Phi, psi and omega in degrees: 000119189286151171298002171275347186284309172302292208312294181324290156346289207303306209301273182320005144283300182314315192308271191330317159332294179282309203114359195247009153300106172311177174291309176305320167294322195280342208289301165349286165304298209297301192321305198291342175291326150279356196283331180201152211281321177313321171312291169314333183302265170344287236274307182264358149317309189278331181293303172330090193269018172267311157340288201292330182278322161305298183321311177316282162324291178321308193308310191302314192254037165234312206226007212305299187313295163349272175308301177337307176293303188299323216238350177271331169310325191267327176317288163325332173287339171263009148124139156307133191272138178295333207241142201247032172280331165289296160343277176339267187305332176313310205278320172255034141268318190301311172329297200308287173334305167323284146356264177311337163298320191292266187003310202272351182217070181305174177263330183254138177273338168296355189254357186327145179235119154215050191282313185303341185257337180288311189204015179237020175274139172292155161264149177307123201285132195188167193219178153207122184287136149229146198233240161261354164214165200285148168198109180274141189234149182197127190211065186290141186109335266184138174221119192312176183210176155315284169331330190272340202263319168284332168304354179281308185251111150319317186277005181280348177273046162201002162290156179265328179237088173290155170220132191244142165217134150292120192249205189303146158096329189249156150227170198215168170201117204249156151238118195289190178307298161274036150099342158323126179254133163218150184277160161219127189261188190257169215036067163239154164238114188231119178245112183227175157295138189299304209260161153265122165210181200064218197249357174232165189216138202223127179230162181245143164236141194278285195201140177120214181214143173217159158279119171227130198254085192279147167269121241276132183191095177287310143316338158206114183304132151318121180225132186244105196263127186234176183304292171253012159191159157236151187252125158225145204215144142327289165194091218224140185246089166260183177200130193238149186245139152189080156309142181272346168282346192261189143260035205222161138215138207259143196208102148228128202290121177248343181194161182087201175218168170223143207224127126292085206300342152322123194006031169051061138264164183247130148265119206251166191319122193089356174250176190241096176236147208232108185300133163241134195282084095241331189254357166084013199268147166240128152239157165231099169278149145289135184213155198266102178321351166288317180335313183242025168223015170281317182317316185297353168248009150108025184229186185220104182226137187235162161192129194045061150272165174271162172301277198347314192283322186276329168286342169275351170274316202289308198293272209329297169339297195243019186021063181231156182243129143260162168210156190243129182322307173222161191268005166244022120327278168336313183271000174301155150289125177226185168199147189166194224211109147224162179278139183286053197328145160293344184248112145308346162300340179305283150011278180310301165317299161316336171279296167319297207295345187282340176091345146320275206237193168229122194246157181209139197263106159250119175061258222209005170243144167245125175263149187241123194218141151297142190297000000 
């Protein structure tokens, strides 16, 4: 499919969108819609108008100038729009569609991307409880409780310590024996008690990233236990990072307070503090906590991040490896707003569409190279 053809498509979409598709156009769009189920695929995507309007806002805060300039030029040639306000959303929605266009028919074929059909479909959100044997639990949508979780196995009710992990692709979300909620993104691991008892109350996150919603007990502190620091909080909302791959543990306070035992700091709402497991150091900034607490509600949001980070969130999500052509790759900068997508190409796309970079499908890798 030549890029005049994706344009005509996106057009013809764009049409269909607004409402202002003629008859002779949808019947058009209706052929091409049946000819391949990725066309449909596409079709209710672009209908999605909560998407298309998230999909803007990025494009706008990644490319606005750009786009803008490349796609009103060719808009205009085809007769002017009263308004240019109008123009404007036409020109980087039609981009966007295009995209998505590009994705299912590149031009070149050693370059095919069809990494979304391969390997960026999400898995169906699951844990797996281990005891004395694995037992996978699965509820999308849904939040587990103690009670839900022993009802799978009679003999875990006399166990003392469970453990869950998340693998590539799942989040999970528990509420524990005391009414504490956590979130778990993927590939964590959280080791608690069935029961809480005595003057604390202690849970281990192993490895991975979790959310804790703790429930207020003055009488017995919440302590979030790591390999190389503990947290201990009253009652409190936080969010901790600590990958067993990284060097770093990340602690950010959305309310409450947190005690570290790393030089018994304290965190107060908004701040950040970030341990590095080999020099033992802590530092602390104010930082804006959605940034690093929209993942439990499916979304992504970076500002000036490097790539290496945003594609290290994109492989857990969508249990995909990238590898980068050069290593100042890594260090590029982006900043933006997505949705946790059923296609991750969507993604992919937005990323592509910045003029950066390029992704290419070898085997069982998406490689990553400048454009």
């Amino acid at each position: 499919m030549t890029p005049k053809d994706c344009e005509h498509i996106a057009h013809l979409l764009f049409l269909a969108y607004t409402g202002e598709i003629t008859s002779e156009q949808q019947e058009e769009l209706t052929c091409w819609l049946k000819e391949d189920k990725h066309h449909d695929d596409l079709h209710r995507i672009i209908m999605d108008h909560e998407r298309i309007r998230s999909e803007q806002e990025v494009f706008l805060l990644f490319n606005q100038q750009k786009a803008w300039a490349k796609i009103s030029q060719k808009t205009y040639r085809k007769g002017k729009m009263r308004y240019t306000r109008i123009l404007r959303y036409a020109a980087v929605f039609i981009c966007l569609i295009s995209v998505s266009v590009y994705f299912l028919y590149p031009n070149k074929p050693e370059e095919k991307i069809e990494i979304a059909e391969l390997f960026l479909e999400p898995i169906s959100p699951k844990a797996i409880l281990q005891n004395e044997q694995d037992v996978r639990i699965s509820l999308p949508g849904q939040c587990y409780s103690i009670k839900d979780i022993i009802s799978h196995k009679k003999q875990l009710e006399t166990s003392e310590i469970l453990r869950i992990y998340v693998p590539k692709g799942g989040e999970f979300e528990l509420v524990l024996a005391d009414g504490t909620r956590v979130w778990m993104n993927s590939e964590t691991e959280l080791k608690f008690p069935r029961a809480f008892t005595g003057d604390k109350r202690q849970v281990e996150l192993v490895t991975g990233e979790a959310y804790f919603d703790v429930r207020k007990d003055k009488a017995k502190p919440f302590i979030v236990r790591n390999k190389d620091l503990d947290l201990t909080v009253l009652g409190t909302q936080f969010n901790i990072q600590n990958y067993s791959d990284e060097h770093e543990i990340i602690t950010t306070l959305v309310e409450g307070a947190v005690q570290l035992s790393a030089n018994k700091t304290v965190l107060h709402p908004g701040e950040q503090a970030t341990y590095n497991k080999t020099t033992r150091e802590t530092q602390v900034e104010m930082v804006d906590t959605e940034l690093f607490t929209a993942w439990r509600e499916g979304r992504l949001i970076f500002k000036s991040t490097r790539l290496e980070i945003v594609l290290k969130q994109l492989s857990r999500w969508y249990d995909v490896k990238f590898e980068y052509e050069e290593e100042g790759l890594k260090d590029l900068i982006f900043s933006g707003k997505m949705k946790k997508y059923d296609n991750g190409n969507v993604i992919l796309g937005i990323l592509k569409a910045t003029g950066k970079i390029d992704f290419i499908q070898q085997d069982s890798v998406i490689h990553v190279k400048r454009q």
